[in-house]
Protein backbone atom coordinates (compact mmCIF):
# COMPACT_ATOMS: atom_id res chain seq x y z
CA MET A 1 -10.12 20.46 0.06
CA GLU A 2 -9.39 18.74 2.44
CA GLN A 3 -12.54 16.33 2.83
CA THR A 4 -12.22 15.85 -1.36
CA ILE A 5 -8.68 14.56 -0.59
CA LEU A 6 -10.05 12.78 1.91
CA HIS A 7 -12.93 11.35 -0.10
CA HIS A 8 -10.33 10.30 -3.22
CA MET A 9 -8.25 8.50 -0.74
CA ASP A 10 -11.64 6.64 -0.28
CA THR A 11 -11.61 6.14 -3.88
CA VAL A 12 -8.49 5.02 -4.11
CA ARG A 13 -8.93 1.96 -1.39
CA GLU A 14 -13.03 1.05 -2.41
CA ILE A 15 -11.11 0.40 -6.23
CA THR A 16 -8.48 -2.02 -4.23
CA MET A 17 -10.65 -3.22 -1.30
CA ARG A 18 -13.16 -4.82 -4.90
CA SER A 19 -10.05 -6.70 -6.46
CA ILE A 20 -9.02 -7.89 -3.63
CA GLU A 21 -12.20 -10.18 -2.36
CA LYS A 22 -12.52 -11.35 -6.46
CA ILE A 23 -8.67 -12.68 -5.48
CA PRO A 24 -9.21 -16.53 -5.25
CA GLU A 25 -6.15 -17.03 -2.58
CA GLU A 26 -4.47 -20.03 -4.24
CA ILE A 27 -3.51 -18.12 -7.00
CA ALA A 28 -2.32 -14.89 -4.93
CA ASP A 29 1.44 -16.22 -4.89
CA VAL A 30 2.28 -17.30 -7.94
CA VAL A 31 4.98 -14.93 -9.90
CA PRO A 32 4.28 -14.90 -13.55
CA GLU A 33 7.62 -14.75 -15.93
CA GLY A 34 8.68 -11.94 -15.90
CA PHE A 35 7.80 -10.64 -12.47
CA ASN A 36 10.07 -10.95 -8.94
CA ASN A 37 5.85 -10.37 -7.19
CA ASN A 38 2.86 -12.02 -6.79
CA ILE A 39 -0.97 -10.63 -5.66
CA ARG A 40 -0.46 -10.99 -2.61
CA TRP A 41 3.05 -9.23 -2.46
CA ASN A 42 2.17 -6.43 -3.97
CA PHE A 43 -1.35 -5.89 -1.76
CA GLY A 44 0.50 -6.12 0.95
CA HIS A 45 3.46 -3.81 0.13
CA ILE A 46 0.34 -0.91 -0.56
CA ALA A 47 -1.31 -0.94 2.96
CA VAL A 48 3.16 -1.47 3.88
CA VAL A 49 4.20 1.67 1.82
CA GLN A 50 0.92 3.71 2.58
CA GLU A 51 2.09 3.43 6.67
CA ARG A 52 5.05 4.73 5.69
CA LEU A 53 3.51 7.76 3.00
CA VAL A 54 1.75 8.36 5.96
CA TYR A 55 3.13 7.84 9.79
CA HIS A 56 6.58 7.30 9.24
CA VAL A 57 7.53 10.28 7.03
CA LEU A 58 5.80 12.54 10.69
CA GLY A 59 8.18 10.04 12.72
CA GLU A 60 5.39 8.31 14.43
CA LYS A 61 5.06 4.08 15.00
CA LEU A 62 3.66 2.20 12.20
CA ASN A 63 0.60 0.13 13.05
CA LEU A 64 1.47 -2.92 11.08
CA PRO A 65 2.42 -6.08 12.55
CA ASN A 66 6.28 -6.39 12.49
CA GLU A 67 5.90 -9.42 9.76
CA TYR A 68 4.49 -6.64 7.85
CA VAL A 69 7.72 -4.77 7.06
CA GLU A 70 9.66 -7.70 6.73
CA LEU A 71 7.48 -9.49 4.21
CA PHE A 72 5.80 -6.30 1.60
CA GLY A 73 8.28 -3.59 1.99
CA PRO A 74 10.58 -1.68 -0.47
CA GLY A 75 12.39 -4.16 -1.87
CA THR A 76 11.35 -7.08 -0.58
CA ARG A 77 9.88 -10.00 -2.68
CA PRO A 78 8.25 -13.66 -2.06
CA ALA A 79 11.29 -15.82 -2.73
CA ASP A 80 12.84 -14.46 0.32
CA TRP A 81 10.43 -15.19 2.34
CA LYS A 82 10.98 -17.53 5.07
CA GLU A 83 7.92 -17.64 7.07
CA THR A 84 3.81 -18.01 5.86
CA PRO A 85 2.73 -14.52 5.00
CA PRO A 86 -0.86 -13.38 6.38
CA SER A 87 -3.60 -14.79 4.25
CA LEU A 88 -5.32 -11.71 1.53
CA GLU A 89 -8.39 -12.19 4.01
CA GLU A 90 -5.97 -10.08 6.98
CA ILE A 91 -4.12 -7.94 4.42
CA SER A 92 -7.78 -7.17 3.14
CA THR A 93 -8.49 -5.87 7.38
CA ILE A 94 -5.41 -3.98 7.60
CA LEU A 95 -6.03 -2.49 4.21
CA THR A 96 -10.08 -1.51 5.87
CA GLU A 97 -8.73 -0.09 8.77
CA GLN A 98 -5.97 1.40 7.89
CA ILE A 99 -7.52 3.88 5.53
CA ALA A 100 -10.14 4.57 9.41
CA ARG A 101 -7.16 5.16 11.12
CA ILE A 102 -5.24 7.61 9.29
CA LYS A 103 -8.88 9.66 8.13
CA GLU A 104 -8.60 10.32 12.35
CA PHE A 105 -4.79 10.75 12.04
CA VAL A 106 -5.33 13.27 9.14
CA PRO A 107 -7.30 16.05 9.82
CA GLY A 108 -5.37 19.64 9.93
CA ARG A 109 -2.33 17.89 9.19
CA LEU A 110 -1.88 17.70 5.80
CA SER A 111 -0.53 21.34 5.52
CA GLU A 112 2.04 20.41 8.43
CA LYS A 113 5.99 19.66 7.87
CA LEU A 114 8.25 16.94 6.76
CA PRO A 115 10.65 16.28 10.13
CA THR A 116 13.17 15.83 6.87
CA PRO A 117 11.99 15.61 3.26
CA PHE A 118 11.10 12.49 1.37
CA GLN A 119 11.94 11.08 -0.98
CA ASN A 120 10.89 8.17 -3.75
CA ARG A 121 13.01 6.44 -6.13
CA MET A 122 12.48 8.78 -8.63
CA GLY A 123 14.06 11.63 -6.57
CA ILE A 124 11.42 13.79 -6.78
CA SER A 125 11.09 15.16 -3.03
CA PHE A 126 8.10 15.96 -0.82
CA TYR A 127 7.76 18.32 2.56
CA THR A 128 4.65 18.36 3.87
CA LEU A 129 2.17 15.39 4.98
CA GLY A 130 -0.12 15.98 1.75
CA GLU A 131 2.13 15.68 -0.49
CA THR A 132 2.85 12.05 0.96
CA LEU A 133 -0.86 11.18 1.25
CA LEU A 134 -1.39 12.53 -2.53
CA PHE A 135 1.17 10.19 -3.28
CA SER A 136 0.66 7.57 -1.81
CA PHE A 137 -2.61 6.91 -3.70
CA TYR A 138 -0.67 6.90 -7.26
CA HIS A 139 1.81 4.43 -5.74
CA GLU A 140 -1.33 2.50 -5.61
CA ALA A 141 -2.64 2.83 -8.90
CA MET A 142 0.57 1.65 -9.69
CA HIS A 143 0.81 -1.39 -7.96
CA MET A 144 -2.95 -2.08 -8.58
CA GLU A 145 -2.09 -1.68 -12.37
CA THR A 146 0.55 -4.52 -11.43
CA ILE A 147 -2.26 -6.79 -9.28
CA LYS A 148 -4.56 -6.43 -12.46
CA ARG A 149 -1.22 -8.23 -14.87
CA ILE A 150 -0.50 -10.74 -12.77
CA TYR A 151 -3.87 -11.53 -13.29
CA LYS A 152 -4.65 -11.88 -16.33
CA ILE A 153 -1.87 -13.47 -16.66
CA ILE A 154 -2.63 -16.15 -14.55
CA SER A 155 -6.09 -16.18 -15.45
CA ASN A 156 -4.95 -16.83 -19.15
């Protein structure tokens, strides 16, 4: 089952990577009316939350540049940015490297209990690394849908 889960993680991330490659840098920062964030923020946010749902939940250090949490963490938005965000190419590299690291970190640990249960914004609690990893796929897909919606608005 572990191999199936890791394969699914690859599949989800492959969809994300194909999308980021198609987005022109010049539209990545447009925040359409009705949205709080842009395409760049959504891709960066995927990286931050994946990191938190795999490493932070176990009390491990995040393996991202420090500014990623400040720019793309939950509750952040581009309107509050005080520094230049990373390019889509840099975010793409982070997303690719992240999956490789997770594939080394996770084997044999999916049933590992979290020191403290993780509760998402909907109040649903997760108790093992496997549960948070699986939830991260749902989270990534939600943000990919948002990216598609923003892209469609910008393109029209």
